[in-house]
Tab-separated table of C-alpha atoms in Angstrom:
chain	number	residue	atom	x	y	z
R	1	MET	CA	-28.889	-34.967	-14.464
R	2	GLN	CA	-27.129	-36.303	-17.873
R	3	ALA	CA	-25.641	-32.732	-18.323
R	4	CYS	CA	-23.648	-32.665	-15.445
R	5	ARG	CA	-22.633	-35.872	-15.301
R	6	THR	CA	-21.636	-35.619	-18.800
R	7	ALA	CA	-19.784	-32.398	-18.150
R	8	ASP	CA	-17.803	-34.419	-14.864
R	9	GLN	CA	-16.785	-36.151	-17.142
R	10	LEU	CA	-15.097	-34.256	-20.035
R	11	LEU	CA	-13.489	-32.194	-17.325
R	12	ARG	CA	-11.862	-35.065	-16.552
R	13	THR	CA	-10.772	-36.517	-19.490
R	14	ALA	CA	-9.517	-32.874	-20.346
R	15	LEU	CA	-8.356	-32.671	-16.674
R	16	ALA	CA	-5.643	-36.423	-17.956
R	17	ALA	CA	-4.395	-34.716	-20.948
R	18	THR	CA	-3.882	-31.309	-19.369
R	19	PRO	CA	-0.481	-30.433	-20.219
R	20	ARG	CA	2.094	-30.025	-16.823
R	21	ARG	CA	4.313	-26.811	-17.578
R	22	HIS	CA	4.902	-26.357	-14.250
R	23	ARG	CA	5.954	-29.828	-13.605
R	24	LEU	CA	8.857	-30.865	-10.983
R	25	PRO	CA	12.160	-32.088	-12.768
R	26	PRO	CA	13.482	-34.882	-11.813
R	27	LEU	CA	16.706	-34.465	-8.742
R	28	ALA	CA	19.265	-36.108	-11.479
R	29	GLY	CA	22.911	-34.748	-11.453
R	30	VAL	CA	24.448	-31.700	-9.487
R	31	GLY	CA	24.623	-29.787	-12.823
R	32	ALA	CA	28.289	-28.744	-14.231
R	33	GLY	CA	28.440	-25.747	-12.467
R	34	PRO	CA	30.671	-25.391	-8.361
R	35	LEU	CA	28.577	-26.438	-5.562
R	36	ALA	CA	27.791	-23.453	-3.909
R	37	ALA	CA	25.858	-22.744	-7.863
R	38	GLU	CA	23.939	-26.314	-6.807
R	39	ALA	CA	23.796	-26.458	-3.569
R	40	ASP	CA	19.705	-26.208	-3.604
R	41	TRP	CA	19.370	-28.871	-5.947
R	42	ALA	CA	22.287	-31.301	-4.120
R	43	LEU	CA	20.876	-30.899	-1.314
R	44	ALA	CA	17.114	-32.112	-3.291
R	45	GLN	CA	18.921	-34.929	-3.981
R	46	ALA	CA	20.682	-35.973	-0.189
R	47	LEU	CA	16.312	-35.064	1.120
R	48	GLU	CA	15.450	-37.667	-0.861
R	49	ALA	CA	17.245	-39.810	-1.262
R	50	ALA	CA	17.286	-39.956	2.698
R	51	ARG	CA	13.544	-40.802	2.599
R	52	LEU	CA	13.129	-43.179	0.218
R	53	ALA	CA	16.109	-44.903	1.953
R	54	LEU	CA	14.246	-44.306	5.313
R	55	LEU	CA	10.814	-45.587	3.335
R	56	ALA	CA	12.683	-48.501	2.812
R	57	GLY	CA	14.004	-49.346	6.053
R	58	SER	CA	17.487	-49.120	5.054
R	59	ALA	CA	20.043	-46.457	6.544
R	60	PRO	CA	20.747	-44.038	3.753
R	61	ALA	CA	24.128	-44.334	2.244
R	62	GLU	CA	27.473	-42.875	3.561
R	63	GLY	CA	27.878	-40.805	0.105
R	64	THR	CA	23.943	-38.683	0.832
R	65	ARG	CA	24.950	-38.315	3.796
R	66	GLU	CA	28.427	-36.747	3.115
R	67	GLN	CA	26.610	-34.835	-0.245
R	68	PHE	CA	23.435	-32.984	2.401
R	69	LEU	CA	26.471	-32.246	4.423
R	70	ALA	CA	28.564	-30.559	1.801
R	71	ALA	CA	25.417	-29.286	0.101
R	72	LEU	CA	24.759	-27.588	3.312
R	73	ALA	CA	27.927	-25.912	4.030
R	74	ALA	CA	28.394	-24.935	0.511
R	75	LEU	CA	24.701	-23.087	1.190
R	76	VAL	CA	25.873	-21.600	4.271
R	77	ARG	CA	28.607	-19.800	3.137
R	78	ALA	CA	26.813	-18.338	0.091
R	79	GLY	CA	24.111	-17.198	2.729
R	80	VAL	CA	26.711	-15.665	4.525
R	81	ALA	CA	29.301	-14.608	2.412
R	82	GLY	CA	28.042	-15.625	-1.269
R	83	PRO	CA	27.824	-12.676	-3.934
R	84	GLN	CA	24.230	-12.167	-2.404
R	85	PRO	CA	23.840	-12.590	0.370
R	86	ASP	CA	21.082	-14.016	3.215
R	87	ALA	CA	19.256	-11.219	5.120
R	88	ALA	CA	17.411	-13.675	6.405
R	89	LEU	CA	20.593	-15.802	7.406
R	90	GLN	CA	23.117	-13.657	8.947
R	91	ALA	CA	19.565	-11.471	11.320
R	92	ALA	CA	19.523	-15.835	12.805
R	93	VAL	CA	23.136	-15.514	12.916
R	94	LEU	CA	23.097	-12.538	15.361
R	95	ARG	CA	19.737	-13.369	17.105
R	96	ALA	CA	21.189	-16.511	18.102
R	97	HIS	CA	24.940	-15.466	18.979
R	98	ASP	CA	23.967	-11.466	20.145
R	99	PRO	CA	22.898	-11.844	23.283
R	100	ASP	CA	20.381	-7.750	23.624
R	101	VAL	CA	20.136	-8.858	19.568
R	102	ALA	CA	18.372	-12.379	21.356
R	103	GLU	CA	16.593	-10.278	23.845
R	104	HIS	CA	14.986	-8.040	21.476
R	105	ALA	CA	13.096	-10.903	19.658
R	106	ARG	CA	12.141	-12.582	22.570
R	107	LEU	CA	10.453	-8.536	23.353
R	108	ALA	CA	9.209	-8.395	20.050
R	109	ALA	CA	7.937	-11.652	20.313
R	110	ARG	CA	5.157	-10.360	23.293
R	111	ALA	CA	5.243	-6.836	22.150
R	112	VAL	CA	1.887	-6.931	19.978
R	113	ALA	CA	0.484	-9.123	23.108
R	114	ASP	CA	1.621	-6.392	26.075
R	115	ARG	CA	0.365	-3.035	23.377
R	116	ARG	CA	-2.145	-4.500	23.197
R	117	GLU	CA	-2.976	-5.329	26.583
R	118	LEU	CA	-1.940	-2.457	27.848
R	119	ARG	CA	-3.708	0.169	25.913
R	120	ALA	CA	-7.240	-1.995	27.068
R	121	THR	CA	-6.225	-1.383	30.520
R	122	ILE	CA	-6.240	2.233	29.818
R	123	ASP	CA	-9.570	2.612	27.370
R	124	ALA	CA	-10.987	1.110	31.124
R	125	VAL	CA	-10.213	4.646	32.124
R	126	ALA	CA	-9.449	6.609	30.432
R	127	HIS	CA	-10.654	6.747	26.878
R	128	PRO	CA	-11.482	10.012	25.804
R	129	ALA	CA	-14.813	9.194	25.695
R	130	ARG	CA	-14.512	8.598	29.423
R	131	LEU	CA	-13.361	11.963	30.768
R	132	PRO	CA	-14.711	15.373	30.076
R	133	GLN	CA	-13.299	17.918	28.258
R	134	PRO	CA	-10.044	19.247	28.293
R	135	GLY	CA	-9.484	21.500	31.123
R	136	HIS	CA	-10.694	19.749	33.847
R	137	GLY	CA	-7.700	19.815	35.888
R	138	PRO	CA	-4.802	18.439	35.920
R	139	THR	CA	-6.005	14.541	36.188
R	140	ALA	CA	-7.922	14.310	33.562
R	141	ASP	CA	-5.769	16.786	31.497
R	142	THR	CA	-2.379	13.334	32.285
R	143	ALA	CA	-5.764	11.186	32.176
R	144	ARG	CA	-6.566	12.130	28.306
R	145	GLU	CA	-2.563	12.393	27.461
R	146	LEU	CA	-2.109	8.683	28.338
R	147	HIS	CA	-3.717	7.661	25.536
R	148	GLY	CA	-2.158	9.050	22.936
R	149	LEU	CA	1.040	7.931	23.921
R	150	ALA	CA	0.028	4.002	24.399
R	151	ARG	CA	-0.974	5.315	20.494
R	152	SER	CA	2.266	6.461	19.724
R	153	GLY	CA	4.382	3.547	21.280
R	154	ASP	CA	6.104	6.051	23.757
R	155	TRP	CA	6.915	4.096	25.812
R	156	PRO	CA	9.284	6.375	28.258
R	157	GLY	CA	6.179	8.974	27.565
R	158	LEU	CA	3.680	6.746	29.141
R	159	ARG	CA	5.764	6.098	32.348
R	160	ALA	CA	6.793	9.634	33.017
R	161	ALA	CA	2.588	10.435	32.885
R	162	ALA	CA	1.817	7.154	35.129
R	163	GLN	CA	4.344	8.227	38.159
R	164	ARG	CA	2.598	12.022	37.069
R	165	LEU	CA	-0.877	10.745	38.133
R	166	ARG	CA	-0.439	8.191	40.509
R	167	SER	CA	1.477	11.536	42.569
R	168	GLN	CA	-2.337	13.008	42.112
R	169	PRO	CA	-3.970	13.754	45.613
R	170	PRO	CA	-6.330	11.544	46.758
R	171	SER	CA	-9.798	12.600	45.745
R	172	PRO	CA	-13.371	10.175	45.287
R	173	ASP	CA	-13.550	12.160	41.335
R	174	ALA	CA	-9.177	10.179	40.656
R	175	ALA	CA	-9.394	7.156	42.695
R	176	ALA	CA	-9.786	5.181	39.392
R	177	LEU	CA	-7.413	7.457	37.063
R	178	VAL	CA	-4.825	7.158	40.141
R	179	GLY	CA	-5.636	2.950	40.517
R	180	LEU	CA	-4.451	3.530	36.928
R	181	GLY	CA	-1.715	5.226	37.225
R	182	GLU	CA	0.032	2.226	39.743
R	183	ARG	CA	-1.889	-0.698	37.176
R	184	LEU	CA	0.147	1.053	34.313
R	185	LEU	CA	3.802	1.753	36.820
R	186	ALA	CA	3.242	-2.445	37.727
R	187	ALA	CA	2.258	-3.620	34.450
R	188	PRO	CA	5.250	-5.755	33.077
R	189	GLY	CA	4.549	-5.423	29.986
R	190	LEU	CA	5.137	-1.446	29.875
R	191	HIS	CA	9.071	-2.957	31.265
R	192	ARG	CA	8.921	-4.797	28.150
R	193	LEU	CA	8.083	-2.337	25.509
R	194	GLU	CA	10.788	0.176	27.305
R	195	ARG	CA	13.145	-1.936	26.966
R	196	GLY	CA	12.502	-3.315	24.093
R	197	ALA	CA	12.160	-0.069	23.203
R	198	ALA	CA	15.882	0.930	25.158
R	199	LEU	CA	17.284	-2.339	22.443
R	200	ARG	CA	15.920	-0.868	19.517
R	201	THR	CA	19.923	1.956	19.805
R	202	HIS	CA	22.001	-0.714	20.122
R	203	PRO	CA	24.265	-0.968	16.442
R	204	ALA	CA	23.687	-4.692	16.288
R	205	VAL	CA	19.385	-4.969	16.884
R	206	GLN	CA	19.996	-1.525	14.276
R	207	ARG	CA	21.673	-4.379	12.003
R	208	TYR	CA	18.925	-6.673	12.636
R	209	LEU	CA	16.390	-4.694	12.543
R	210	ALA	CA	17.714	-3.491	9.128
R	211	LEU	CA	18.166	-7.677	8.158
R	212	CYS	CA	15.211	-8.531	8.880
R	213	GLY	CA	12.803	-5.912	6.450
R	214	PRO	CA	9.054	-4.258	7.162
R	215	ALA	CA	8.418	-5.238	11.088
R	216	ALA	CA	4.453	-5.761	10.869
R	217	GLY	CA	1.896	-2.487	11.646
R	218	THR	CA	4.979	-0.168	9.500
R	219	PRO	CA	3.812	1.238	6.039
R	220	GLU	CA	6.240	-0.766	4.144
R	221	ALA	CA	4.320	-4.191	5.255
R	222	ALA	CA	1.288	-2.569	4.653
R	223	ARG	CA	2.695	-1.835	1.178
R	224	ASP	CA	4.002	-4.920	0.366
R	225	GLY	CA	0.869	-6.757	1.266
R	226	ARG	CA	-1.356	-4.859	-0.587
R	227	VAL	CA	1.598	-5.548	-4.054
R	228	ALA	CA	1.291	-9.375	-2.676
R	229	GLY	CA	-2.613	-9.185	-2.187
R	230	ALA	CA	-2.781	-6.895	-6.131
R	231	ARG	CA	-1.047	-10.753	-7.474
R	232	GLY	CA	-3.360	-12.540	-6.440
R	233	ARG	CA	-6.623	-10.861	-6.641
R	234	ALA	CA	-4.611	-11.124	-9.953
R	235	ALA	CA	-4.158	-14.198	-10.582
R	236	GLU	CA	-7.678	-15.028	-9.220
R	237	ALA	CA	-10.064	-13.142	-12.262
R	238	ALA	CA	-7.860	-14.564	-14.992
R	239	THR	CA	-8.800	-17.440	-13.481
R	240	ALA	CA	-11.900	-16.668	-12.646
R	241	GLU	CA	-12.078	-16.296	-17.036
R	242	ALA	CA	-10.684	-18.752	-18.200
R	243	PHE	CA	-13.062	-21.241	-16.341
R	244	GLU	CA	-15.624	-18.707	-17.907
R	245	ALA	CA	-14.224	-19.900	-21.213
R	246	ILE	CA	-13.939	-23.756	-20.766
R	247	ALA	CA	-17.945	-23.157	-18.929
R	248	ASN	CA	-18.716	-21.684	-22.811
R	249	VAL	CA	-17.817	-24.901	-23.850
R	250	LEU	CA	-18.526	-27.612	-21.892
R	251	ARG	CA	-22.532	-25.857	-22.608
R	252	ARG	CA	-22.006	-25.854	-26.571
R	253	ARG	CA	-21.260	-29.978	-26.163
R	254	VAL	CA	-23.452	-31.022	-23.635
R	255	GLY	CA	-25.574	-27.716	-22.061
R	256	GLY	CA	-26.638	-27.539	-18.783
R	257	ALA	CA	-26.601	-24.833	-16.144
R	258	LEU	CA	-22.903	-23.900	-15.906
R	259	ARG	CA	-21.783	-21.206	-13.156
R	260	VAL	CA	-18.759	-19.986	-12.186
R	261	VAL	CA	-17.965	-18.749	-8.738
R	262	ARG	CA	-15.299	-16.924	-6.406
R	263	GLY	CA	-14.862	-16.662	-3.343
R	264	LEU	CA	-16.595	-20.285	-2.277
R	265	ARG	CA	-16.104	-20.412	1.820
R	266	THR	CA	-16.630	-23.352	4.216
R	267	PRO	CA	-20.108	-22.707	6.822
R	268	ALA	CA	-18.663	-21.747	10.105
R	269	ASP	CA	-20.381	-24.149	11.571
R	270	TRP	CA	-19.358	-27.231	9.313
R	271	PRO	CA	-17.901	-30.125	11.082
R	272	GLY	CA	-14.578	-31.681	11.999
R	273	GLU	CA	-11.229	-29.473	13.278
R	274	ARG	CA	-10.613	-25.993	11.074
R	275	ALA	CA	-7.213	-25.097	13.214
R	276	ARG	CA	-5.039	-24.628	9.845
R	277	ALA	CA	-7.496	-26.233	7.289
R	278	LYS	CA	-8.327	-24.261	3.869
R	279	ASP	CA	-11.193	-22.199	4.722
R	280	GLU	CA	-11.525	-19.852	1.430
R	281	TRP	CA	-12.418	-21.605	-2.595
R	282	ASP	CA	-10.567	-18.908	-4.787
R	283	VAL	CA	-12.538	-20.132	-8.051
R	284	ALA	CA	-15.143	-22.735	-8.545
R	285	LEU	CA	-17.431	-24.459	-11.788
R	286	LEU	CA	-20.568	-25.703	-10.243
R	287	CYS	CA	-23.225	-27.456	-12.621
R	288	GLU	CA	-27.007	-27.085	-11.324
R	289	ASP	CA	-29.498	-29.798	-11.281
R	290	ALA	CA	-33.563	-29.214	-11.530
R	291	GLU	CA	-33.856	-29.100	-8.570
R	292	CYS	CA	-31.300	-26.410	-8.111
R	293	ALA	CA	-28.673	-27.928	-5.856
R	294	CYS	CA	-24.938	-27.919	-7.651
R	295	ASN	CA	-22.843	-30.412	-8.306
R	296	LEU	CA	-18.862	-29.250	-8.108
R	297	LEU	CA	-17.040	-29.926	-11.586
R	298	LEU	CA	-13.646	-28.340	-11.229
R	299	LEU	CA	-12.012	-26.076	-8.040
R	300	ALA	CA	-8.064	-24.030	-8.094
R	301	GLU	CA	-6.491	-22.827	-5.879
R	302	ALA	CA	-4.908	-19.668	-8.371
R	303	LYS	CA	-0.903	-18.896	-7.690
R	304	ALA	CA	0.597	-15.850	-8.624
R	305	SER	CA	3.661	-18.135	-8.794
R	306	PRO	CA	4.150	-22.306	-9.117
R	307	SER	CA	6.892	-21.551	-6.300
R	308	ALA	CA	4.326	-20.497	-3.870
R	309	VAL	CA	1.512	-24.071	-4.595
R	310	ALA	CA	3.985	-26.289	-1.959
R	311	ALA	CA	3.672	-24.452	1.229
R	312	ASP	CA	0.133	-24.388	0.617
R	313	LEU	CA	-0.384	-28.713	-0.602
R	314	PRO	CA	-1.276	-29.056	3.617
R	315	ARG	CA	-4.101	-26.962	4.060
R	316	LEU	CA	-5.011	-27.534	0.671
R	317	LEU	CA	-5.193	-31.604	1.724
R	318	ARG	CA	-7.149	-30.447	4.768
R	319	GLY	CA	-9.383	-28.607	3.848
R	320	LEU	CA	-10.257	-31.356	0.838
R	321	ASP	CA	-11.160	-33.374	4.226
R	322	GLN	CA	-13.555	-31.570	5.880
R	323	LEU	CA	-15.368	-30.634	3.095
R	324	SER	CA	-15.572	-34.596	2.288
R	325	ARG	CA	-17.195	-35.743	5.327
R	326	ALA	CA	-20.593	-33.725	3.790
R	327	ALA	CA	-23.286	-36.452	4.134
R	328	ALA	CA	-24.740	-37.982	1.112
R	329	GLY	CA	-28.302	-36.933	0.598
R	330	THR	CA	-28.075	-33.050	1.960
R	331	ARG	CA	-27.718	-29.839	0.561
R	332	HIS	CA	-24.821	-27.560	2.386
R	333	PRO	CA	-25.304	-24.338	0.875
R	334	PHE	CA	-21.724	-21.857	1.100
R	335	GLU	CA	-21.452	-18.165	0.580
R	336	CYS	CA	-19.420	-16.771	-2.104
R	337	LEU	CA	-18.947	-13.891	-4.408
R	338	GLU	CA	-21.984	-14.655	-6.328
R	339	GLY	CA	-24.084	-15.078	-3.187
R	340	VAL	CA	-25.264	-18.638	-2.117
R	341	VAL	CA	-24.958	-22.108	-3.106
R	342	ALA	CA	-26.188	-24.953	-2.234
R	343	LEU	CA	-23.405	-28.161	-3.282
R	344	ARG	CA	-24.291	-31.439	-3.307
R	345	GLY	CA	-23.495	-33.684	-0.261
R	346	GLU	CA	-22.045	-36.673	-2.538
R	347	SER	CA	-20.488	-33.883	-5.007
R	348	LEU	CA	-18.621	-33.098	-1.816
R	349	GLN	CA	-17.118	-35.866	-0.427
R	350	ALA	CA	-15.793	-36.123	-3.962
R	351	LEU	CA	-13.112	-34.057	-3.004
R	352	ALA	CA	-11.785	-36.877	-0.641
R	353	PRO	CA	-7.701	-36.078	-1.071
R	354	VAL	CA	-6.148	-39.157	-2.457
R	355	GLY	CA	-3.705	-40.885	0.059
R	356	ALA	CA	-1.287	-37.224	0.496
R	357	ARG	CA	-2.793	-35.919	-2.986
R	358	PRO	CA	-5.721	-33.649	-4.358
R	359	PRO	CA	-8.512	-35.710	-6.275
R	360	ALA	CA	-8.426	-34.687	-10.109
R	361	GLN	CA	-11.028	-32.174	-10.080
R	362	VAL	CA	-9.040	-30.201	-7.436
R	363	VAL	CA	-6.056	-27.693	-8.773
R	364	TYR	CA	-3.275	-24.902	-8.892
R	365	SER	CA	-4.232	-22.966	-11.209
R	366	CYS	CA	-0.867	-20.603	-12.223
R	367	LEU	CA	-0.681	-17.972	-15.875
R	368	ALA	CA	3.437	-17.254	-14.132
R	369	ASP	CA	5.596	-19.031	-17.227
R	370	PRO	CA	7.971	-22.025	-15.935
R	371	GLU	CA	10.596	-20.692	-14.318
R	372	PRO	CA	13.187	-21.022	-15.687
R	373	ARG	CA	15.803	-23.140	-12.911
R	374	PRO	CA	12.508	-24.293	-10.717
R	375	ARG	CA	13.645	-24.283	-6.603
R	376	VAL	CA	13.674	-28.158	-5.696
R	377	LEU	CA	14.489	-26.986	-1.865
R	378	SER	CA	12.034	-24.806	-0.398
R	379	VAL	CA	12.206	-21.792	1.082
R	380	ALA	CA	11.223	-22.842	4.252
R	381	SER	CA	13.576	-26.217	3.654
R	382	ARG	CA	16.028	-23.853	4.002
R	383	ALA	CA	15.722	-22.013	6.237
R	384	ILE	CA	14.470	-24.959	9.184
R	385	LEU	CA	17.699	-25.911	7.822
R	386	TRP	CA	19.447	-22.692	8.522
R	387	THR	CA	18.694	-22.444	12.290
R	388	GLU	CA	18.999	-25.253	13.402
R	389	PRO	CA	22.401	-24.725	15.762
R	390	ALA	CA	24.795	-26.337	14.531
R	391	SER	CA	24.202	-24.910	11.685
R	392	LEU	CA	24.133	-21.252	12.273
R	393	ALA	CA	27.754	-22.375	14.550
R	394	TYR	CA	28.973	-22.965	11.670
R	395	ALA	CA	27.709	-19.468	9.955
R	396	ASP	CA	29.218	-17.615	13.273
R	397	ARG	CA	32.508	-19.215	13.090
R	398	LEU	CA	32.339	-18.137	8.737
R	399	GLN	CA	31.286	-14.474	9.667
R	400	ARG	CA	34.501	-14.898	11.981
R	401	GLY	CA	37.425	-15.763	9.674
R	402	ASP	CA	36.980	-19.329	9.968
R	403	THR	CA	36.908	-22.110	8.041
R	404	PRO	CA	35.697	-24.918	9.505
R	405	ALA	CA	35.060	-28.321	8.052
R	406	ALA	CA	30.700	-29.272	6.373
R	407	ASP	CA	31.648	-32.933	9.251
R	408	VAL	CA	30.840	-29.689	11.387
R	409	LEU	CA	26.757	-29.833	10.452
R	410	ARG	CA	26.710	-33.280	10.954
R	411	PRO	CA	23.794	-33.427	13.776
R	412	VAL	CA	22.061	-31.471	11.571
R	413	TRP	CA	22.323	-35.407	9.839
R	414	ASP	CA	21.718	-36.969	12.281
R	415	ASP	CA	18.770	-34.907	13.737
R	416	LEU	CA	17.079	-35.288	9.999
R	417	LEU	CA	16.652	-38.420	10.865
R	418	HIS	CA	14.945	-39.107	13.541
R	419	ALA	CA	13.965	-35.792	14.743
R	420	PRO	CA	10.043	-35.547	14.623
R	421	ARG	CA	10.911	-31.690	13.982
R	422	LEU	CA	12.213	-32.055	10.797
R	423	ARG	CA	9.830	-34.732	9.039
R	424	ALA	CA	9.089	-32.083	7.464
R	425	VAL	CA	11.805	-31.314	5.828
R	426	LEU	CA	13.422	-34.673	5.618
R	427	GLU	CA	9.555	-35.288	3.144
R	428	GLN	CA	9.467	-30.972	1.916
R	429	GLY	CA	10.228	-32.999	-2.776
R	430	ALA	CA	7.549	-34.976	-2.603
R	431	LEU	CA	4.519	-32.032	-1.359
R	432	ALA	CA	6.984	-30.385	-3.840
R	433	ARG	CA	5.807	-32.900	-6.532
R	434	THR	CA	2.518	-33.881	-5.363
R	435	ALA	CA	1.991	-29.863	-5.608
R	436	HIS	CA	3.692	-29.239	-8.851
R	437	GLU	CA	1.758	-31.931	-10.457
R	438	ALA	CA	-1.363	-30.709	-9.682
R	439	LEU	CA	-0.660	-27.253	-10.859
R	440	VAL	CA	-1.685	-26.804	-14.649
R	441	HIS	CA	-2.321	-23.796	-17.122
R	442	PRO	CA	-5.443	-22.803	-17.181
R	443	HIS	CA	-5.634	-22.155	-20.818
R	444	ASP	CA	-4.071	-25.869	-21.248
R	445	LEU	CA	-6.635	-26.703	-19.689
R	446	LEU	CA	-9.063	-25.043	-22.441
R	447	ALA	CA	-7.204	-26.156	-25.103
R	448	ALA	CA	-7.814	-30.126	-24.273
R	449	LEU	CA	-11.475	-29.665	-23.333
R	450	GLU	CA	-11.461	-27.997	-26.934
R	451	ALA	CA	-9.098	-31.244	-28.777
R	452	LEU	CA	-11.812	-33.600	-26.684
R	453	GLY	CA	-13.241	-34.868	-29.728
R	454	PRO	CA	-16.957	-36.037	-29.717
R	455	GLY	CA	-17.536	-39.331	-27.993
R	456	SER	CA	-14.744	-38.497	-25.575
R	457	ALA	CA	-16.874	-38.985	-22.477
R	458	SER	CA	-18.881	-41.559	-21.274
R	459	PRO	CA	-22.192	-41.644	-19.694
R	460	ALA	CA	-20.943	-43.258	-16.464
R	461	GLY	CA	-19.452	-43.185	-13.358
R	462	GLY	CA	-18.985	-38.479	-12.507
R	463	VAL	CA	-21.078	-36.805	-10.562
R	464	GLU	CA	-24.447	-37.834	-9.399
R	465	ALA	CA	-27.074	-35.647	-10.308
């Protein structure tokens, strides 16, 4: 379909001309401020210099190592005792050096599964729907109590109720409930939950919990989730509105049945490994041909903040790689908020990543203003470096009033060059730069499209009908 091919070429020309206002600046010069204020830049510089040296098959320069150690030391000092100490680092130091906190963290990692298992065990025998009405004997009343105690997280109370159940006189009617009490008392999960609840009263654990912020499942965490969700939905809506304006420009230029859809979902039976791959796509611009099949002209992931794109890029690339496995000459039904659309296999094949980059027609969309000081060291990379054993030991000594030399952090540098667990940190700068290159302000794309004169698109190439 000629309209689809021409619209595709116009969009690609406009994308090439669209300014990338969120492009990361070059990592040149630490800046005039003290190292503590510019440590993230210095650390990002050293990481990139080390990556390029290893890529060229040579060892990083000694100056790169010294810059890395000095910058990491400055970051740790600022996180421990700076004007705005970092709660996550302080929590990690507590977890690494306080036995009560370490035990609590281990137990908390299993707490959700333990709660789920205990509640399932109780509900299988003593769910209120399975029991007679209240007043039909102490055994049934105690069993009913178990359900409420498990839901409220009163683990000492649950143990006491289970002991009362087990001590009931044996009878055919109460055998299952008495057995339930015995299973609960023997359950390792109940012991772990009780121990975790007891540890929460320890001062170090209370400080740790305060540093960690709202726990999952709490009203505070739910509130934060609602705020983040609202920001995300607003970004999607604004991107969809801009895409509608882009579609209107294309309709005036070349005609065609253009439509904007939201929440495009990869079919559940799609081949390939689904783990850690994006399977829902925020906004898409489609062109429908005479056979009611759609070509995908533009695909966008909407972000409320430009700093969110780097962490998302690996998942996006895996999702695109999956979509590109579609067979030519096929149509694939994709659900979206507007219903079901049939996408052509050739259009999906064109979504294959180009090396470690998304293709031109896949972008991140962000309507936020450029950050006055772009984040060149990702939060994830900083957290990984901070939680290396040598970094935590360095931070602990600082908290105790010591002044260790930056060379104490040398094991972090040595592992950075060789350990697979730190590979993502070494490559974080290149990843962030790639992600920001794919980041557009949709109004900039609209302006670039409107600025194209007649004859800007060639009918050769583009999307096949």
